[in-house]
Amino acid sequence: MAFIMLRDWELRDRQDLRVKAVARKAMEALSGLRSAVVFAFPPPAVVELGTSTGFDFMLQDRGGLGHEKLMEARGQLLRLAAQDPRLVRVRPNGLDDVPEYRVDVDWEKAGALEVPITAVHNTISAAFGSAYVNDFIQGGRVKRVYVQADAPYRMLPSDFDRLYVRNRGNEMTPVSALASGRWVYASPRLERYNSFPALNFLGEPAPGRSSGEAMQAMEEIVAKLPSGIGYEWTGLSYQERMAQAQTGLLYSFSILVIFLVLAALYESWTIPISVLLALPLGVIGGVLASSWRSLPNDVYFQIGLLTVLGLTTKNAILIVQFAKLRIEQGQGLIPATLEAAKLRLRPIVMTSLAFGFGVLPLAIATGAGAGAQQAIGTSVLGGMITATFLAIFFIPLFFVMVMQLFAANRGGGGTVLGAAPDQAEGM
C-alpha cells in the first residue's frame, strides 16, 4: 500500500483534479498492467475507521465449511459484484493463497519418545524464523542475541532432517522421526472476524449511487452464496449501519417532541396535529434538492432534514397561532384562517429568505470539506423553498380540516371551536 499526497486544494480548482477524478484516471492507467492488480482509491472520510472510502465488508465462514469453500465464495462474490451496476472497484483486502510447506507433527510418536510439544515448536521456529535468547554488552551498549540456522541450512524442506530436539531423558531426537512435511496451497495469514474465519473486501458505490445502495447490493450477493457463508460490516460501514438503525427512532422522537411542546403551549391536541401535517412540505423539498444534485442519503442529509422539520413547524405556527387567536375572538374558522394566511405571509417569507440566504453559502461551497457543507446546505435550502411556498396554501387547509374533524367528532353538529353561533350556522 502506498499513500500519494495531492497538491494543495487551491492548485486543484478543476473538477478533473479532484481526488475521485484522479483516482478514476489512475485506475484506468493501472488496469493495463499484466503483472499485478492495482487499485487506486481515496482515503476514508474518518481516519482510523477503514482504509478507503466506500464500504468495508467481511465475508465469514460461519458454517465451518473450510478455507477452500470460503475462497470459492470469495471468487463467486467478486464475479457477482463485477456484474452489479451499483458497485465499482470491489476488491479483496488481503493476499491470495500461496504454496506453503506444512509440517505435521505426530504427537503420539512425540509422546512415546518423551519429546515435549514446546520443544518441537521452538526448535523449528528458531531454526527457520529466528528466536531471541539473550543480551550482551559490547562497547558499553546492550545488544540482543538471536539464534537461527545458517542460510544454506534453512532453504529446502530436506533441511528439516538436520534438526534435532532434546527429550526429557536429555537425549537428542531427530525431528524427522516424529514429523513429516508436505506442500499445500493456503492463505499466507489467518484472518478472523468475531471468531469466524473471514476475508475482508473493500468497494465503492457506482457514480450516482449511495453507500447504502452499495451495502444493500453486497448483502443481496451474499444471499446467493452457499449456506454457511455470512457477513459482517466493519469500520465506517458498521457505523453507517448503526446510524441507519437509529434514523427512524431519531425522527420519531423529534416529531414527538414537537407534538408535546405544541400541546403544552396551546393546551390543545388539535393544533399540534395540524402543525405536524405540514412537516412533509419541507421534507419534499429537501429530498428533491438533494436528488437533483445527486447527493447521497448520508448523515449530513439527515441533519439537514431535522433542521427543515423545525423550520416547517415555525411557518405553520405563525399561521395557526394567529388563526386560533381570531377564532377565540369570535371570528369564524375559515375567515380567521384566510386572514391568518394573508397577514402571516410577510413574516413567513422574510424569515424563510433570511434563513435560506444564510445556508446558501453552504449549498454552493467549494474547497476542502465542501461535500459535507453542500449536503447540509442543499437539503435545508430545498426544504425551506417548499416549506415556504407550499405552506401558505396547505397549512391553512390542514388547520381547517383538523378543526372541523374534531368538531364533528365532538358532536358539535358542524359547530367549530370558537365560532360565533350565527357564523357556524352559516357554514
Tab-separated table of C-alpha atoms in Angstrom, residues 88-281:
chain	number	residue	atom	x	y	z
A	88	VAL	CA	-17.419	-0.454	-8.567
A	89	ARG	CA	-13.888	-1.376	-7.543
A	90	VAL	CA	-14.899	-4.275	-5.294
A	91	ARG	CA	-11.621	-5.884	-4.285
A	92	PRO	CA	-10.304	-8.266	-1.630
A	93	ASN	CA	-8.192	-6.558	1.004
A	94	GLY	CA	-5.774	-9.402	1.571
A	95	LEU	CA	-3.385	-11.858	-0.031
A	96	ASP	CA	-4.198	-14.729	-2.354
A	97	ASP	CA	-3.378	-18.310	-1.424
A	98	VAL	CA	0.251	-19.246	-1.980
A	99	PRO	CA	2.257	-22.508	-1.859
A	100	GLU	CA	3.329	-23.349	1.691
A	101	TYR	CA	5.293	-26.167	3.269
A	102	ARG	CA	3.262	-27.628	6.115
A	103	VAL	CA	4.877	-29.637	8.904
A	104	ASP	CA	2.671	-32.265	10.582
A	105	VAL	CA	3.877	-33.463	13.963
A	106	ASP	CA	2.832	-36.939	15.120
A	107	TRP	CA	2.020	-36.236	18.744
A	108	GLU	CA	1.731	-39.932	19.602
A	109	LYS	CA	5.300	-40.541	18.455
A	110	ALA	CA	6.429	-37.411	20.255
A	111	GLY	CA	4.842	-38.696	23.443
A	112	ALA	CA	6.414	-42.114	23.018
A	113	LEU	CA	9.837	-40.521	22.553
A	114	GLU	CA	9.177	-38.197	25.528
A	115	VAL	CA	9.642	-35.090	23.383
A	116	PRO	CA	7.747	-32.017	24.697
A	117	ILE	CA	5.480	-30.299	22.181
A	118	THR	CA	7.005	-26.931	23.000
A	119	ALA	CA	10.467	-28.274	22.179
A	120	VAL	CA	9.389	-29.210	18.655
A	121	HIS	CA	7.744	-25.814	18.111
A	122	ASN	CA	10.664	-23.848	19.496
A	123	THR	CA	13.251	-25.770	17.502
A	124	ILE	CA	11.519	-25.366	14.145
A	125	SER	CA	10.655	-21.712	14.874
A	126	ALA	CA	14.194	-20.816	15.911
A	127	ALA	CA	15.879	-22.648	13.025
A	128	PHE	CA	13.749	-21.193	10.244
A	129	GLY	CA	12.444	-17.954	11.777
A	130	SER	CA	14.994	-16.943	14.469
A	131	ALA	CA	14.423	-16.526	18.205
A	132	TYR	CA	15.607	-14.030	20.813
A	133	VAL	CA	17.693	-15.673	23.554
A	134	ASN	CA	19.719	-13.100	25.475
A	135	ASP	CA	21.529	-9.750	25.649
A	136	PHE	CA	25.225	-8.971	25.814
A	137	ILE	CA	27.212	-5.786	26.319
A	138	GLN	CA	29.716	-4.647	23.753
A	139	GLY	CA	31.420	-1.277	23.799
A	140	GLY	CA	29.106	-0.043	26.546
A	141	ARG	CA	25.958	-0.849	24.508
A	142	VAL	CA	23.435	-3.617	25.155
A	143	LYS	CA	22.867	-5.805	22.104
A	144	ARG	CA	20.415	-8.613	21.562
A	145	VAL	CA	21.304	-12.186	20.626
A	146	TYR	CA	19.178	-14.088	18.092
A	147	VAL	CA	19.694	-17.692	17.055
A	148	GLN	CA	18.830	-19.061	13.626
A	149	ALA	CA	20.048	-21.759	11.293
A	150	ASP	CA	22.566	-20.530	8.765
A	151	ALA	CA	21.123	-19.619	5.365
A	152	PRO	CA	22.367	-22.723	3.472
A	153	TYR	CA	20.712	-24.934	6.124
A	154	ARG	CA	17.210	-23.421	6.052
A	155	MET	CA	16.471	-23.145	2.357
A	156	LEU	CA	14.902	-26.529	1.459
A	157	PRO	CA	12.327	-28.878	3.042
A	158	SER	CA	15.058	-31.509	3.365
A	159	ASP	CA	16.757	-29.246	5.919
A	160	PHE	CA	14.223	-30.467	8.479
A	161	ASP	CA	16.187	-33.719	8.574
A	162	ARG	CA	19.100	-31.775	10.063
A	163	LEU	CA	17.123	-30.658	13.117
A	164	TYR	CA	17.208	-32.419	16.488
A	165	VAL	CA	15.207	-31.858	19.656
A	166	ARG	CA	16.017	-32.826	23.246
A	167	ASN	CA	13.620	-35.138	25.050
A	168	ARG	CA	13.002	-35.449	28.786
A	169	GLY	CA	15.769	-38.054	29.044
A	170	ASN	CA	18.287	-35.472	27.799
A	171	GLU	CA	18.672	-37.352	24.505
A	172	MET	CA	18.667	-35.800	21.040
A	173	THR	CA	15.872	-36.950	18.754
A	174	PRO	CA	15.709	-36.082	15.040
A	175	VAL	CA	12.678	-34.054	14.027
A	176	SER	CA	12.194	-36.328	11.016
A	177	ALA	CA	11.403	-39.188	13.441
A	178	LEU	CA	8.238	-37.512	14.674
A	179	ALA	CA	7.240	-35.024	11.959
A	180	SER	CA	6.583	-35.053	8.235
A	181	GLY	CA	6.200	-32.244	5.722
A	182	ARG	CA	4.051	-31.635	2.663
A	183	TRP	CA	3.320	-28.810	0.232
A	184	VAL	CA	-0.096	-27.141	0.494
A	185	TYR	CA	-1.820	-24.208	-1.151
A	186	ALA	CA	-3.151	-21.964	1.618
A	187	SER	CA	-3.508	-18.435	2.879
A	188	PRO	CA	-0.294	-16.702	3.972
A	189	ARG	CA	-2.090	-15.329	7.040
A	190	LEU	CA	-5.003	-16.385	9.211
A	191	GLU	CA	-7.848	-13.862	9.092
A	192	ARG	CA	-10.725	-13.936	11.539
A	193	TYR	CA	-13.507	-11.567	12.463
A	194	ASN	CA	-15.647	-12.089	15.562
A	195	SER	CA	-14.045	-15.545	15.954
A	196	PHE	CA	-15.063	-16.732	12.442
A	197	PRO	CA	-12.653	-17.280	9.532
A	198	ALA	CA	-13.157	-14.220	7.358
A	199	LEU	CA	-11.974	-12.344	4.281
A	200	ASN	CA	-12.011	-8.576	4.034
A	201	PHE	CA	-13.412	-6.735	0.996
A	202	LEU	CA	-13.372	-3.083	0.055
A	203	GLY	CA	-15.544	-1.431	-2.571
A	204	GLU	CA	-17.297	1.737	-3.613
A	205	PRO	CA	-20.736	2.689	-4.904
A	206	ALA	CA	-21.076	3.392	-8.600
A	207	PRO	CA	-21.334	7.072	-9.650
A	208	GLY	CA	-24.763	8.388	-8.731
A	209	ARG	CA	-25.282	5.625	-6.145
A	210	SER	CA	-25.105	5.966	-2.377
A	211	SER	CA	-23.076	3.856	0.022
A	212	GLY	CA	-26.337	2.470	1.408
A	213	GLU	CA	-27.273	1.128	-2.027
A	214	ALA	CA	-23.829	-0.446	-2.401
A	215	MET	CA	-24.123	-2.103	1.002
A	216	GLN	CA	-27.573	-3.408	0.099
A	217	ALA	CA	-26.134	-4.844	-3.115
A	218	MET	CA	-23.418	-6.691	-1.164
A	219	GLU	CA	-25.999	-8.163	1.197
A	220	GLU	CA	-28.057	-9.384	-1.768
A	221	ILE	CA	-24.958	-11.006	-3.272
A	222	VAL	CA	-24.136	-12.826	-0.034
A	223	ALA	CA	-27.689	-14.223	-0.009
A	224	LYS	CA	-26.815	-16.023	-3.273
A	225	LEU	CA	-23.716	-17.682	-1.805
A	226	PRO	CA	-23.732	-21.211	-0.344
A	227	SER	CA	-25.338	-21.836	3.021
A	228	GLY	CA	-22.952	-21.259	5.906
A	229	ILE	CA	-21.344	-18.143	4.385
A	230	GLY	CA	-22.223	-14.961	6.287
A	231	TYR	CA	-21.025	-11.392	6.506
A	232	GLU	CA	-20.334	-8.534	8.892
A	233	TRP	CA	-19.793	-4.816	8.387
A	234	THR	CA	-16.791	-3.128	9.923
A	235	GLY	CA	-15.182	0.312	10.071
A	236	LEU	CA	-17.231	3.156	8.604
A	237	SER	CA	-19.779	0.715	7.177
A	238	TYR	CA	-20.542	-0.607	10.643
A	239	GLN	CA	-21.021	2.930	11.923
A	240	GLU	CA	-23.292	3.687	8.963
A	241	ARG	CA	-25.424	0.624	9.668
A	242	MET	CA	-25.720	1.639	13.313
A	243	ALA	CA	-26.734	5.166	12.310
A	244	GLN	CA	-29.340	3.876	9.851
A	245	ALA	CA	-30.874	1.716	12.553
A	246	GLN	CA	-31.306	4.817	14.723
A	247	THR	CA	-32.627	7.132	11.996
A	248	GLY	CA	-36.267	6.127	12.337
A	249	LEU	CA	-36.118	6.417	16.113
A	250	LEU	CA	-34.464	9.829	15.856
A	251	TYR	CA	-37.109	11.243	13.516
A	252	SER	CA	-39.917	9.735	15.571
A	253	PHE	CA	-38.537	11.247	18.753
A	254	SER	CA	-38.142	14.650	17.075
A	255	ILE	CA	-41.761	14.634	15.886
A	256	LEU	CA	-42.936	13.501	19.328
A	257	VAL	CA	-41.067	16.376	20.999
A	258	ILE	CA	-42.625	18.872	18.572
A	259	PHE	CA	-46.073	17.478	19.283
A	260	LEU	CA	-45.683	17.558	23.072
A	261	VAL	CA	-44.244	21.085	23.085
A	262	LEU	CA	-47.116	22.397	20.947
A	263	ALA	CA	-49.690	20.548	23.019
A	264	ALA	CA	-48.313	22.116	26.201
A	265	LEU	CA	-48.044	25.553	24.567
A	266	TYR	CA	-51.597	25.729	23.214
A	267	GLU	CA	-53.236	23.326	25.687
A	268	SER	CA	-54.859	21.576	22.753
A	269	TRP	CA	-54.485	18.330	20.846
A	270	THR	CA	-55.927	19.575	17.562
A	271	ILE	CA	-53.454	22.380	16.846
A	272	PRO	CA	-50.324	20.179	17.158
A	273	ILE	CA	-51.862	17.688	14.727
A	274	SER	CA	-52.471	20.377	12.111
A	275	VAL	CA	-48.885	21.569	12.523
A	276	LEU	CA	-47.433	18.061	12.188
A	277	LEU	CA	-49.327	17.544	8.941
A	278	ALA	CA	-47.209	20.334	7.456
A	279	LEU	CA	-43.885	18.597	8.159
A	280	PRO	CA	-43.796	16.684	4.833
A	281	LEU	CA	-43.920	20.013	2.997
